[in-house]
PDB file of C-alpha atoms in Angstrom:
ATOM      1  CA  SER A  24      14.343   6.236  14.270  1.00 49.00           C
ATOM      2  CA  GLN A  25      11.299   8.223  13.204  1.00 51.00           C
ATOM      3  CA  GLN A  26       9.034   5.302  13.858  1.00 63.00           C
ATOM      4  CA  GLY A  27       6.159   6.139  16.149  1.00 69.00           C
ATOM      5  CA  GLU A  28       4.969   4.007  18.950  1.00 81.00           C
ATOM      6  CA  GLU A  29       1.574   2.681  19.801  1.00 84.00           C
ATOM      7  CA  ASP A  30       0.232   1.559  23.080  1.00 85.00           C
ATOM      8  CA  PRO A  31      -0.837  -0.741  24.294  1.00 92.00           C
ATOM      9  CA  GLN A  32       1.071  -3.342  22.275  1.00 92.00           C
ATOM     10  CA  ALA A  33      -1.782  -5.754  22.869  1.00 95.00           C
ATOM     11  CA  LEU A  34      -5.334  -5.330  24.074  1.00 96.00           C
ATOM     12  CA  SER A  35      -8.028  -7.914  24.847  1.00 97.00           C
ATOM     13  CA  ILE A  36     -11.589  -6.849  25.534  1.00 96.00           C
ATOM     14  CA  GLN A  37     -15.045  -8.385  25.618  1.00 97.00           C
ATOM     15  CA  GLU A  38     -17.285  -8.026  22.608  1.00 97.00           C
ATOM     16  CA  GLY A  39     -19.420  -4.931  22.930  1.00 97.00           C
ATOM     17  CA  GLU A  40     -16.843  -2.957  24.901  1.00 97.00           C
ATOM     18  CA  ASN A  41     -14.951   0.029  23.544  1.00 98.00           C
ATOM     19  CA  ALA A  42     -11.293  -0.224  22.529  1.00 97.00           C
ATOM     20  CA  THR A  43      -8.858   2.682  22.637  1.00 97.00           C
ATOM     21  CA  MET A  44      -5.421   2.667  21.057  1.00 96.00           C
ATOM     22  CA  ASN A  45      -2.859   5.434  21.238  1.00 96.00           C
ATOM     23  CA  CYS A  46      -0.165   6.540  18.847  1.00 95.00           C
ATOM     24  CA  SER A  47       2.749   8.860  19.523  1.00 94.00           C
ATOM     25  CA  TYR A  48       5.023  10.307  16.862  1.00 92.00           C
ATOM     26  CA  LYS A  49       8.176  12.362  16.833  1.00 90.00           C
ATOM     27  CA  THR A  50       8.052  14.865  13.988  1.00 87.00           C
ATOM     28  CA  SER A  51       5.625  17.523  12.812  1.00 88.00           C
ATOM     29  CA  ILE A  52       3.059  15.993  10.490  1.00 89.00           C
ATOM     30  CA  ASN A  53       0.740  16.904   7.663  1.00 88.00           C
ATOM     31  CA  ASN A  54      -1.668  14.075   8.359  1.00 92.00           C
ATOM     32  CA  LEU A  55      -1.968  10.886  10.338  1.00 94.00           C
ATOM     33  CA  GLN A  56      -3.556   7.707   9.060  1.00 95.00           C
ATOM     34  CA  TRP A  57      -4.860   4.577  10.759  1.00 96.00           C
ATOM     35  CA  TYR A  58      -4.780   1.127   9.179  1.00 96.00           C
ATOM     36  CA  ARG A  59      -6.053  -2.296  10.168  1.00 97.00           C
ATOM     37  CA  GLN A  60      -4.316  -5.566   9.346  1.00 96.00           C
ATOM     38  CA  ASN A  61      -5.924  -8.928   9.733  1.00 93.00           C
ATOM     39  CA  SER A  62      -3.498 -11.711  10.575  1.00 85.00           C
ATOM     40  CA  GLY A  63      -0.684 -11.708   8.006  1.00 74.00           C
ATOM     41  CA  ARG A  64      -2.691  -9.962   5.332  1.00 82.00           C
ATOM     42  CA  GLY A  65      -2.574  -6.571   3.657  1.00 87.00           C
ATOM     43  CA  LEU A  66      -3.458  -3.367   5.429  1.00 94.00           C
ATOM     44  CA  VAL A  67      -6.801  -1.645   5.099  1.00 95.00           C
ATOM     45  CA  HIS A  68      -7.046   2.114   5.388  1.00 94.00           C
ATOM     46  CA  LEU A  69      -9.457   3.201   8.122  1.00 96.00           C
ATOM     47  CA  ILE A  70      -9.257   6.950   8.464  1.00 96.00           C
ATOM     48  CA  LEU A  71      -7.027   9.932   7.664  1.00 94.00           C
ATOM     49  CA  ILE A  72      -6.956  12.994   9.907  1.00 95.00           C
ATOM     50  CA  ARG A  73      -5.219  16.178   8.811  1.00 93.00           C
ATOM     51  CA  SER A  74      -3.014  18.250  11.087  1.00 93.00           C
ATOM     52  CA  ASN A  75      -5.606  21.035  11.309  1.00 95.00           C
ATOM     53  CA  GLU A  76      -8.318  18.615  12.470  1.00 96.00           C
ATOM     54  CA  ARG A  77      -8.780  17.558  16.069  1.00 97.00           C
ATOM     55  CA  GLU A  78     -11.349  14.806  15.719  1.00 98.00           C
ATOM     56  CA  LYS A  79     -12.810  12.663  12.988  1.00 97.00           C
ATOM     57  CA  HIS A  80     -15.495  10.003  12.913  1.00 97.00           C
ATOM     58  CA  SER A  81     -16.183   7.102  10.584  1.00 96.00           C
ATOM     59  CA  GLY A  82     -18.907   4.682  11.621  1.00 97.00           C
ATOM     60  CA  ARG A  83     -17.831   3.143  14.928  1.00 97.00           C
ATOM     61  CA  LEU A  84     -14.394   4.725  14.678  1.00 98.00           C
ATOM     62  CA  ARG A  85     -13.359   7.963  16.318  1.00 98.00           C
ATOM     63  CA  VAL A  86      -9.886   9.409  15.859  1.00 98.00           C
ATOM     64  CA  THR A  87      -8.428  12.336  17.746  1.00 98.00           C
ATOM     65  CA  LEU A  88      -5.234  14.217  17.047  1.00 97.00           C
ATOM     66  CA  ASP A  89      -3.275  16.401  19.452  1.00 97.00           C
ATOM     67  CA  THR A  90      -0.399  17.967  17.549  1.00 95.00           C
ATOM     68  CA  SER A  91       0.918  19.737  20.661  1.00 95.00           C
ATOM     69  CA  LYS A  92       1.448  16.369  22.325  1.00 95.00           C
ATOM     70  CA  LYS A  93       2.320  14.612  19.065  1.00 95.00           C
ATOM     71  CA  SER A  94      -0.253  11.945  19.746  1.00 96.00           C
ATOM     72  CA  SER A  95      -3.372  10.418  18.286  1.00 97.00           C
ATOM     73  CA  SER A  96      -5.924   7.946  19.531  1.00 97.00           C
ATOM     74  CA  LEU A  97      -8.275   5.525  17.812  1.00 98.00           C
ATOM     75  CA  LEU A  98     -11.489   4.565  19.565  1.00 98.00           C
ATOM     76  CA  ILE A  99     -13.571   1.637  18.344  1.00 98.00           C
ATOM     77  CA  THR A 100     -16.998   1.617  19.948  1.00 98.00           C
ATOM     78  CA  ALA A 101     -19.229  -1.416  20.484  1.00 98.00           C
ATOM     79  CA  SER A 102     -16.490  -3.828  19.409  1.00 97.00           C
ATOM     80  CA  ARG A 103     -17.230  -6.952  17.402  1.00 97.00           C
ATOM     81  CA  ALA A 104     -15.322 -10.197  16.915  1.00 95.00           C
ATOM     82  CA  ALA A 105     -14.505  -9.042  13.365  1.00 95.00           C
ATOM     83  CA  ASP A 106     -12.545  -6.112  14.825  1.00 97.00           C
ATOM     84  CA  THR A 107      -9.861  -8.555  15.965  1.00 97.00           C
ATOM     85  CA  ALA A 108      -6.776  -7.364  14.086  1.00 97.00           C
ATOM     86  CA  SER A 109      -3.618  -5.293  14.403  1.00 96.00           C
ATOM     87  CA  TYR A 110      -4.011  -1.542  14.153  1.00 97.00           C
ATOM     88  CA  PHE A 111      -1.290   0.781  12.922  1.00 96.00           C
ATOM     89  CA  CYS A 112      -0.927   4.522  12.786  1.00 96.00           C
ATOM     90  CA  ALA A 113       1.143   6.025   9.988  1.00 94.00           C
ATOM     91  CA  HIS A 114       2.291   9.488   9.023  1.00 92.00           C
ATOM     92  CA  PRO A 115       4.413  11.056   6.305  1.00 88.00           C
ATOM     93  CA  THR A 116       8.038  11.775   7.173  1.00 86.00           C
ATOM     94  CA  SER A 117      10.657  13.571   5.154  1.00 83.00           C
ATOM     95  CA  ASN A 118      14.407  13.269   5.282  1.00 77.00           C
ATOM     96  CA  PHE A 119      16.383  15.536   2.946  1.00 76.00           C
ATOM     97  CA  GLY A 120      13.551  15.512   0.436  1.00 76.00           C
ATOM     98  CA  ASN A 121      13.107  11.767   0.609  1.00 79.00           C
ATOM     99  CA  GLU A 122       9.546  11.172   1.746  1.00 82.00           C
ATOM    100  CA  LYS A 123       7.889   8.063   3.057  1.00 86.00           C
ATOM    101  CA  LEU A 124       4.997   6.840   5.142  1.00 88.00           C
ATOM    102  CA  THR A 125       6.265   5.818   8.579  1.00 91.00           C
ATOM    103  CA  PHE A 126       4.253   3.237  10.474  1.00 92.00           C
ATOM    104  CA  GLY A 127       3.951   2.783  14.199  1.00 92.00           C
ATOM    105  CA  THR A 128       4.654  -0.470  15.977  1.00 91.00           C
ATOM    106  CA  GLY A 129       0.981  -1.470  16.065  1.00 93.00           C
ATOM    107  CA  THR A 130      -1.568  -2.585  18.619  1.00 95.00           C
ATOM    108  CA  ARG A 131      -2.851  -6.142  18.479  1.00 96.00           C
ATOM    109  CA  LEU A 132      -6.538  -6.083  19.405  1.00 97.00           C
ATOM    110  CA  THR A 133      -8.390  -9.255  20.401  1.00 97.00           C
ATOM    111  CA  ILE A 134     -12.151  -9.206  20.854  1.00 97.00           C
ATOM    112  CA  ILE A 135     -13.402 -11.993  23.088  1.00 96.00           C
ATOM    113  CA  PRO A 136     -16.874 -13.226  22.065  1.00 92.00           C
TER     114      PRO A 136
ATOM    115  CA  LYS B  13     -12.855  -1.712  -9.250  1.00 68.00           C
ATOM    116  CA  ALA B  14     -10.298  -4.485  -8.728  1.00 82.00           C
ATOM    117  CA  GLY B  15      -7.965  -4.107  -5.781  1.00 93.00           C
ATOM    118  CA  VAL B  16      -4.202  -4.283  -5.635  1.00 96.00           C
ATOM    119  CA  THR B  17      -2.918  -7.693  -6.615  1.00 97.00           C
ATOM    120  CA  GLN B  18       0.421  -9.248  -5.765  1.00 97.00           C
ATOM    121  CA  THR B  19       2.034 -12.331  -7.186  1.00 97.00           C
ATOM    122  CA  PRO B  20       3.111 -14.787  -6.083  1.00 97.00           C
ATOM    123  CA  ARG B  21       1.415 -14.983  -2.697  1.00 96.00           C
ATOM    124  CA  TYR B  22       3.973 -17.368  -1.238  1.00 97.00           C
ATOM    125  CA  LEU B  23       7.552 -18.019  -2.166  1.00 96.00           C
ATOM    126  CA  ILE B  24      10.318 -20.197  -0.766  1.00 98.00           C
ATOM    127  CA  LYS B  25      13.894 -19.530  -1.806  1.00 97.00           C
ATOM    128  CA  THR B  26      17.353 -20.452  -0.576  1.00 97.00           C
ATOM    129  CA  ARG B  27      20.169 -18.138   0.456  1.00 97.00           C
ATOM    130  CA  GLY B  28      22.028 -16.601  -2.432  1.00 97.00           C
ATOM    131  CA  GLN B  29      19.149 -16.828  -4.880  1.00 98.00           C
ATOM    132  CA  GLN B  30      17.282 -13.863  -6.255  1.00 98.00           C
ATOM    133  CA  VAL B  31      13.574 -13.212  -6.363  1.00 98.00           C
ATOM    134  CA  THR B  32      11.160 -10.965  -8.260  1.00 98.00           C
ATOM    135  CA  LEU B  33       7.817  -9.940  -6.842  1.00 98.00           C
ATOM    136  CA  SER B  34       5.043  -8.339  -8.842  1.00 98.00           C
ATOM    137  CA  CYS B  35       2.391  -5.794  -7.972  1.00 98.00           C
ATOM    138  CA  SER B  36      -0.551  -4.571 -10.054  1.00 98.00           C
ATOM    139  CA  PRO B  37      -2.060  -1.354  -8.678  1.00 96.00           C
ATOM    140  CA  ILE B  38      -5.651  -0.242  -8.790  1.00 95.00           C
ATOM    141  CA  SER B  39      -6.563   1.047 -12.215  1.00 94.00           C
ATOM    142  CA  GLY B  40      -5.739   4.750 -12.473  1.00 92.00           C
ATOM    143  CA  HIS B  41      -3.281   4.760  -9.589  1.00 92.00           C
ATOM    144  CA  ARG B  42       0.173   5.894 -10.616  1.00 91.00           C
ATOM    145  CA  SER B  43       2.011   5.599  -7.322  1.00 92.00           C
ATOM    146  CA  VAL B  44       3.213   2.219  -6.085  1.00 95.00           C
ATOM    147  CA  SER B  45       5.063   1.742  -2.818  1.00 95.00           C
ATOM    148  CA  TRP B  46       6.721  -1.326  -1.375  1.00 97.00           C
ATOM    149  CA  TYR B  47       7.065  -2.284   2.279  1.00 96.00           C
ATOM    150  CA  GLN B  48       8.764  -5.066   4.184  1.00 97.00           C
ATOM    151  CA  GLN B  49       7.054  -6.373   7.296  1.00 95.00           C
ATOM    152  CA  THR B  50       8.842  -8.517   9.859  1.00 94.00           C
ATOM    153  CA  PRO B  51       8.022  -9.284  13.496  1.00 90.00           C
ATOM    154  CA  GLY B  52      11.218  -7.597  14.651  1.00 88.00           C
ATOM    155  CA  GLN B  53      11.313  -4.443  12.527  1.00 90.00           C
ATOM    156  CA  GLY B  54       7.634  -3.948  11.802  1.00 91.00           C
ATOM    157  CA  LEU B  55       6.612  -2.182   8.614  1.00 93.00           C
ATOM    158  CA  GLN B  56       9.558  -0.662   6.804  1.00 94.00           C
ATOM    159  CA  PHE B  57       9.326   1.439   3.654  1.00 93.00           C
ATOM    160  CA  LEU B  58      11.383   0.149   0.725  1.00 95.00           C
ATOM    161  CA  PHE B  59      10.695   2.535  -2.157  1.00 93.00           C
ATOM    162  CA  GLU B  60       8.016   4.353  -4.080  1.00 93.00           C
ATOM    163  CA  TYR B  61       7.534   4.670  -7.814  1.00 94.00           C
ATOM    164  CA  PHE B  62       5.475   7.211  -9.674  1.00 92.00           C
ATOM    165  CA  SER B  63       5.143   7.341 -13.450  1.00 90.00           C
ATOM    166  CA  GLU B  64       8.014   4.871 -13.890  1.00 93.00           C
ATOM    167  CA  THR B  65      10.388   6.914 -11.712  1.00 93.00           C
ATOM    168  CA  GLN B  66      11.629   6.065  -8.257  1.00 92.00           C
ATOM    169  CA  ARG B  67      10.569   9.064  -6.199  1.00 89.00           C
ATOM    170  CA  ASN B  68      11.436   7.955  -2.679  1.00 89.00           C
ATOM    171  CA  LYS B  69      13.654   5.336  -1.158  1.00 90.00           C
ATOM    172  CA  GLY B  70      13.984   3.747   2.265  1.00 91.00           C
ATOM    173  CA  ASN B  71      17.110   2.553   4.051  1.00 90.00           C
ATOM    174  CA  PHE B  72      17.618  -0.801   2.422  1.00 94.00           C
ATOM    175  CA  PRO B  73      20.785  -2.149   0.771  1.00 95.00           C
ATOM    176  CA  GLY B  74      21.247  -2.091  -2.975  1.00 95.00           C
ATOM    177  CA  ARG B  75      20.226  -5.758  -3.172  1.00 97.00           C
ATOM    178  CA  PHE B  76      16.678  -4.441  -3.072  1.00 98.00           C
ATOM    179  CA  SER B  77      15.608  -2.804  -6.296  1.00 97.00           C
ATOM    180  CA  GLY B  78      12.432  -2.112  -8.161  1.00 97.00           C
ATOM    181  CA  ARG B  79      10.912  -0.724 -11.277  1.00 97.00           C
ATOM    182  CA  GLN B  80       7.617   0.453 -12.620  1.00 97.00           C
ATOM    183  CA  PHE B  81       6.228  -0.082 -16.067  1.00 96.00           C
ATOM    184  CA  SER B  82       4.207   2.274 -18.235  1.00 95.00           C
ATOM    185  CA  ASN B  83       0.967   0.563 -17.143  1.00 93.00           C
ATOM    186  CA  SER B  84       1.935   1.331 -13.487  1.00 94.00           C
ATOM    187  CA  ARG B  85       2.576  -2.309 -12.665  1.00 97.00           C
ATOM    188  CA  SER B  86       5.635  -2.647 -10.481  1.00 98.00           C
ATOM    189  CA  GLU B  87       8.191  -5.286  -9.677  1.00 98.00           C
ATOM    190  CA  MET B  88      10.686  -5.502  -6.890  1.00 98.00           C
ATOM    191  CA  ASN B  89      13.775  -7.643  -7.004  1.00 98.00           C
ATOM    192  CA  VAL B  90      15.941  -8.927  -4.201  1.00 97.00           C
ATOM    193  CA  SER B  91      19.300 -10.362  -5.185  1.00 95.00           C
ATOM    194  CA  THR B  92      21.615 -12.590  -3.143  1.00 96.00           C
ATOM    195  CA  LEU B  93      18.918 -13.476  -0.643  1.00 97.00           C
ATOM    196  CA  GLU B  94      19.765 -13.637   3.050  1.00 97.00           C
ATOM    197  CA  LEU B  95      17.881 -15.377   5.844  1.00 97.00           C
ATOM    198  CA  GLY B  96      16.880 -11.982   7.213  1.00 96.00           C
ATOM    199  CA  ASP B  97      15.006 -11.187   4.011  1.00 97.00           C
ATOM    200  CA  SER B  98      12.251 -13.568   5.088  1.00 98.00           C
ATOM    201  CA  ALA B  99       9.250 -11.297   5.449  1.00 97.00           C
ATOM    202  CA  LEU B 100       5.859 -10.278   4.203  1.00 97.00           C
ATOM    203  CA  TYR B 101       6.330  -7.890   1.293  1.00 97.00           C
ATOM    204  CA  LEU B 102       3.463  -5.510   0.764  1.00 97.00           C
ATOM    205  CA  CYS B 103       2.806  -3.163  -2.056  1.00 96.00           C
ATOM    206  CA  ALA B 104       0.395  -0.274  -1.955  1.00 95.00           C
ATOM    207  CA  SER B 105      -0.991   1.990  -4.623  1.00 94.00           C
ATOM    208  CA  SER B 106      -2.235   5.514  -4.437  1.00 91.00           C
ATOM    209  CA  LEU B 107      -3.626   8.127  -6.775  1.00 85.00           C
ATOM    210  CA  GLU B 108      -0.697  10.458  -6.434  1.00 76.00           C
ATOM    211  CA  SER B 109       2.851  10.542  -5.213  1.00 62.00           C
ATOM    212  CA  ARG B 110       2.308  12.538  -2.062  1.00 67.00           C
ATOM    213  CA  TRP B 111       1.338  11.003   1.255  1.00 67.00           C
ATOM    214  CA  PHE B 112      -1.902  12.943   1.499  1.00 66.00           C
ATOM    215  CA  HIS B 113      -3.952  10.121   0.136  1.00 77.00           C
ATOM    216  CA  GLU B 114      -4.854   6.748   1.526  1.00 86.00           C
ATOM    217  CA  GLN B 115      -2.744   3.844   0.488  1.00 90.00           C
ATOM    218  CA  PHE B 116      -4.468   0.745  -0.889  1.00 93.00           C
ATOM    219  CA  PHE B 117      -2.554  -2.372   0.041  1.00 95.00           C
ATOM    220  CA  GLY B 118      -2.325  -5.700  -1.672  1.00 96.00           C
ATOM    221  CA  PRO B 119      -2.491  -9.011   0.241  1.00 96.00           C
ATOM    222  CA  GLY B 120       1.288  -9.345   0.287  1.00 96.00           C
ATOM    223  CA  THR B 121       3.859 -11.908  -0.781  1.00 97.00           C
ATOM    224  CA  ARG B 122       5.181 -14.114   1.991  1.00 97.00           C
ATOM    225  CA  LEU B 123       8.861 -14.799   1.249  1.00 98.00           C
ATOM    226  CA  THR B 124      10.696 -17.492   3.156  1.00 98.00           C
ATOM    227  CA  VAL B 125      14.455 -17.791   2.726  1.00 97.00           C
ATOM    228  CA  LEU B 126      15.984 -21.091   3.786  1.00 97.00           C
TER     229      LEU B 126
END
């Protein structure tokens, strides 16, 4: 399976603390994307980092990419209760010309007020 | 700009029936992708349509099919439903057909097969 993995599977932290999630993937990539999903709803795109970028920021989000280790991390600083959600990494994969976006297994983040 | 809409939001069917789900992309987006999400398998790619043509396909049986209309609206159909088809079905739209752009997801259709 080309599906990447994320760790931890679940994370609970106090409001105001920082949360770090990691994503590992198996193939070479053009870009890696992070999405958030609130309980049973659609996904919301957070950030896209290209393979030639090492770090990217968006508000309280910081994403890093290490293509040599085939891994990425998402850092959420100063967490809020509204950050409670599942977070997924995703990257394009190609198989004999058939392309798709492959999602990781996700990290369920719970922010404790 | 209106987001991606999916109808219906909830659906209950019995084994052996068929079902059609609908997705309206963001205005101007020509790529529509479909995903199945289950607790066991996670998010799995079904297929992607661009300008009324299926461009990419995941590893699902032929019971799963789709189409896209000239206004970019898309439908997916599942025939001969099985219990394992119970899932959240998500569609996403994007400006283009390559995975270099963010995907905008709809709220999903929750399908329950009894």
